[in-house]
Amino acid sequence: MLEKVLRERLARSDFADAASRRAEELYDVAEAELNEDGLIECPLLSLRDLVVFPHMVTPLFVGREKSLAAITAANATNSTVIAVTQINPEQDDPAIGDLYPVGTEIAVGRMLRMPDGTTSVLAQGRRRVEIVGVKQLEPYPIVRARPIYESPDKPRATEALMRAVLALFEKCINLNRALPEEAYVFAMNIDEPGWLADLVASTITLELPDRQAVLETFDPTLRLQKVSILLGKELDVLELENQIHSQVQNEVDRNQREFYLREQMKAIQSELGEGDTWNMELTELREKVAGSEMPDEVRKRALKEVERLGQMPPLAPEVGIIRTYVDWLLDVPWKVATEDNLDLKHAAKVLESQHFGLPKAKDRILEYIAVRQLAKGKMRTPIICFVGPPGTGKTSLGKSIAEALGRKFARLSLGGVRDEAEIRGHRRTYIGALPGRIIQTMRRAGTVNPLLMLDEIDKLGQDFRGDPASALLEVLDPEQNHAFNDHYLEVDYDLSKVIFVTTANTLGPIPPALQDRMEVIEFPGYVEEEKLRIASQFLVPRQLEENGLKPIGLSFPDSTMRRIIQSYTYEAGVRNLEREIANVCRKVARRKAEGKTVPTRITPATLHKYLGPPQYEPLEAEKRDEVGVVTGVAWTEAGGDTMPIEVVLLLGKGNLQITGQVGEVMQESAQAALSFLKSRAKTLQVDFARFEKTDIHIHIPEGAIPKDGPSAGISMATALISAFTGRKARKEVGMTGEITLRGKVLPIGGVKEKVLAAHRAGLKTVILPKKNDKDLVDVPKDARRDLKIALVEHMDEVLEVALLPAKAVKAKTTKKKTTGKAASNKTKKKM
Ligand code: ADP
């Protein structure tokens, strides 16, 4: 490819033209004849700073008298001269000893006088000569020299070397623009190694001594080797140069390109009249920033960004990013605040009108408002944390507080937040960066003093991307949150006027540092009676309203509502209850819209038409008292649940196996229960020898749900004893309590939830540790009324209540939930 281009160029080349025309004259000049000693005698031309090689056509600029005389003499006789390079180019009149001993016999053409007074001749190298003597020195020197002949032999290795040199030479030519491309074409067509070496040496950039050394190397292969080394060195330098050059060039090119494109864009924009719109937009933005309520340093920041925008063409990619940023600064509330309504009567009315029950929570909120009223801003706002199962009114009570105070309400969920950046935002250098959830929620709230509800604070995650909990600590800390630092916003943001309310299903997973900041208000869940009241006072009216059924006045009698609660929901809160009510309402609304007749009352008997078959029906088989099966009650995040515990005895070697995703603490607890049984074997009339021949298998069903904790201790002990003694366990009795090796019953947590779960499941009796007595005040009246609560200190008392005497008396059946469970119950159980 390159060759072709070069050939074409060469054909048109002026250089080739002129050179060949002038060179033609040179071909007429004959080489000097040899005398009998095989020597030639020629005028001598000393060259200051160049080496002429055989075959090469070179222009020479002649100034010195002796040189002119030598050339004139040669021209006159149409003969050659010998050109030899001076060792020191500075010398004006070098003696023979000041010249290199090897030179070139050259033919010189006509002398041309140049406009600047110098004289130029064209010279063509003929053959290498070695000077052996001097014939005359004045008026110009004539020397005797021995021509050097090259062997025409070309070994294969030399052939390969020639190719390699040619390749290097090509690279050199490509890299060095100063070298004539034609030289490569010439080189390609030379098939004598010595000549090729001469051509390359005369073309590339070389120091004078190096060139002379090439001239003095008579063996063609050696000469070519020398040249190839020199070529390699030259190439290194060229490559380095080229690299630097292209780096510089790239930079220049880019700047030029950008400049050019910008100019073009300007031209296009002004042609389209867009430049004006852009300027108008900028002016508008500037005015907006200037007129906004942001603090001065934020305004300064925003204006700086607007100025940056002004220096950019409207379509530059950064424009969008900067605009979004300025918009955020404009949109986040900086000053707008609502006036607090601290009227206690009003607050009490709002809370009462929207929520049934929850006396503790309501009281605490009213106290809070009272203190605010008195302390007027001097108070450190405590952070309230609502803890309880789903659907117990945490969110809606939060909304009511905001309404009572006349504040805006906004919530954000922390569930699954693992990355600190979700709280604090990403730096703007990130593509698609945005502020964190706190600032986003503040923008939604639109005031600087909203009530922010941080949901699911117990579900906050943590991973390698930083700890969101520590960012949250900063948000909640009154010492720090007046200057909250969002990575995106970059400027400080004041969160100190915000009322924070957090919610959680359980306190357990909340980091202690966070727990310390919060005041916990518990939402334990509701008993059936409470649910009835909530449904009739709040849920039904709301659903009728939402489904446009108010005019019909659709009614849900208590019997229907109980049926929904018992057979269609199984929960501590009322979320599913509300959903089922909504379900019924929607179906009725649809009938109405379709012009069909609609009922005004929903009766228990018609319920299945709207809600399908009941989802929680008592299962007959489980209603009977059995040997080795005990009803435990457990705490779960969803509020509490019953948990059957089964023991089976098998022939074996005294192994104890416990299954059903049971944690370590619970396993130890099973061991303790067994040890207690063994220690009491005699009293309980169990033959001790049986233990060695029996394998015990304890299973806690719903194996998919992990369970742990010490409070199943008495249930496991009871089940074991029932199994070994053959005494049936009463199904209607639920129990919870930790057991010691001596059979003492220790207190446990989550009493309220457990009692409510027992109540919900329709048990008749709950066995609790005596020490938990104090927790009973929190248990709703209905549950305490319906349930017999047995407070015990020792296992003996447990057995008395829970087991039938050895001669079984058939117990009354009790209602038990069984067939399925609400999804919310699929959470870890704690005994
Ligand atoms: P949580 O935030 O605890 O999961 P929600 O506040 O979302 O529960 O409550 C679910 C639904 O139940 C809401 O519609 C709420 O108004 C209603 N609700 C819960 N508790 C009560 C109550 N004590 N009085 C009136 N409505 C309630």
mmCIF file of C-alpha atoms and ligand atoms in Angstrom, residues 354-358 362 388-397 411 453 455 503 505 523 526 534 538-539 542 573-575 578, ligand 1:
data_model
loop_
_atom_site.group_PDB
_atom_site.id
_atom_site.type_symbol
_atom_site.label_atom_id
_atom_site.label_comp_id
_atom_site.label_asym_id
_atom_site.label_seq_id
_atom_site.Cartn_x
_atom_site.Cartn_y
_atom_site.Cartn_z
ATOM 1 C CA GLN A 354 -59.034 8.922 65.184
ATOM 2 C CA HIS A 355 -58.000 6.075 67.440
ATOM 3 C CA PHE A 356 -59.633 3.677 69.719
ATOM 4 C CA GLY A 357 -57.796 2.671 72.883
ATOM 5 C CA LEU A 358 -54.001 3.053 73.040
ATOM 6 C CA LYS A 362 -52.067 8.905 73.791
ATOM 7 C CA GLY A 388 -45.336 -3.278 68.100
ATOM 8 C CA PRO A 389 -46.647 -5.759 65.553
ATOM 9 C CA PRO A 390 -47.908 -4.592 62.146
ATOM 10 C CA GLY A 391 -51.342 -3.047 61.875
ATOM 11 C CA THR A 392 -51.553 -1.834 65.443
ATOM 12 C CA GLY A 393 -51.926 1.811 64.518
ATOM 13 C CA LYS A 394 -48.373 3.099 64.803
ATOM 14 C CA THR A 395 -48.361 4.940 61.519
ATOM 15 C CA SER A 396 -51.832 6.276 61.852
ATOM 16 C CA LEU A 397 -51.159 7.540 65.368
ATOM 17 C CA ARG A 411 -42.645 9.006 56.331
ATOM 18 C CA MET A 453 -41.811 9.037 60.675
ATOM 19 C CA ASP A 455 -40.462 3.315 59.654
ATOM 20 C CA THR A 503 -41.428 2.658 64.372
ATOM 21 C CA ASN A 505 -41.761 -4.365 65.236
ATOM 22 C CA PHE A 523 -48.283 -1.116 70.793
ATOM 23 C CA TYR A 526 -55.569 -5.851 70.253
ATOM 24 C CA ILE A 534 -61.980 -0.350 66.032
ATOM 25 C CA PHE A 538 -63.154 3.453 62.311
ATOM 26 C CA LEU A 539 -62.516 0.776 59.737
ATOM 27 C CA ARG A 542 -63.752 4.584 56.370
ATOM 28 C CA GLY A 573 -53.183 -5.695 64.667
ATOM 29 C CA VAL A 574 -56.104 -4.842 62.421
ATOM 30 C CA ARG A 575 -54.465 -4.498 59.063
ATOM 31 C CA GLU A 578 -59.339 -3.704 57.421
HETATM 32 P P1 ADP B 1 -48.804 0.029 61.783
HETATM 33 O O1 ADP B 1 -48.189 1.322 61.396
HETATM 34 O O2 ADP B 1 -48.684 -0.259 63.234
HETATM 35 O O3 ADP B 1 -48.386 -1.134 60.963
HETATM 36 P P2 ADP B 1 -51.203 1.244 60.812
HETATM 37 O O4 ADP B 1 -51.089 2.549 61.515
HETATM 38 O O5 ADP B 1 -50.893 1.206 59.388
HETATM 39 O O6 ADP B 1 -50.368 0.156 61.582
HETATM 40 O O7 ADP B 1 -52.641 0.662 61.069
HETATM 41 C C1 ADP B 1 -53.344 -0.146 60.167
HETATM 42 C C2 ADP B 1 -54.759 0.321 60.059
HETATM 43 O O8 ADP B 1 -55.425 0.071 61.266
HETATM 44 C C3 ADP B 1 -54.870 1.792 59.825
HETATM 45 O O9 ADP B 1 -55.869 2.038 58.905
HETATM 46 C C4 ADP B 1 -55.210 2.362 61.177
HETATM 47 O O10 ADP B 1 -55.969 3.534 61.064
HETATM 48 C C5 ADP B 1 -56.026 1.242 61.789
HETATM 49 N N1 ADP B 1 -55.876 1.239 63.224
HETATM 50 C C6 ADP B 1 -54.952 0.613 63.942
HETATM 51 N N2 ADP B 1 -55.112 0.814 65.247
HETATM 52 C C7 ADP B 1 -56.194 1.585 65.397
HETATM 53 C C8 ADP B 1 -56.902 2.140 66.512
HETATM 54 N N3 ADP B 1 -56.487 1.938 67.765
HETATM 55 N N4 ADP B 1 -57.954 2.899 66.260
HETATM 56 C C9 ADP B 1 -58.364 3.096 65.021
HETATM 57 N N5 ADP B 1 -57.787 2.601 63.916
HETATM 58 C C10 ADP B 1 -56.696 1.847 64.094
#
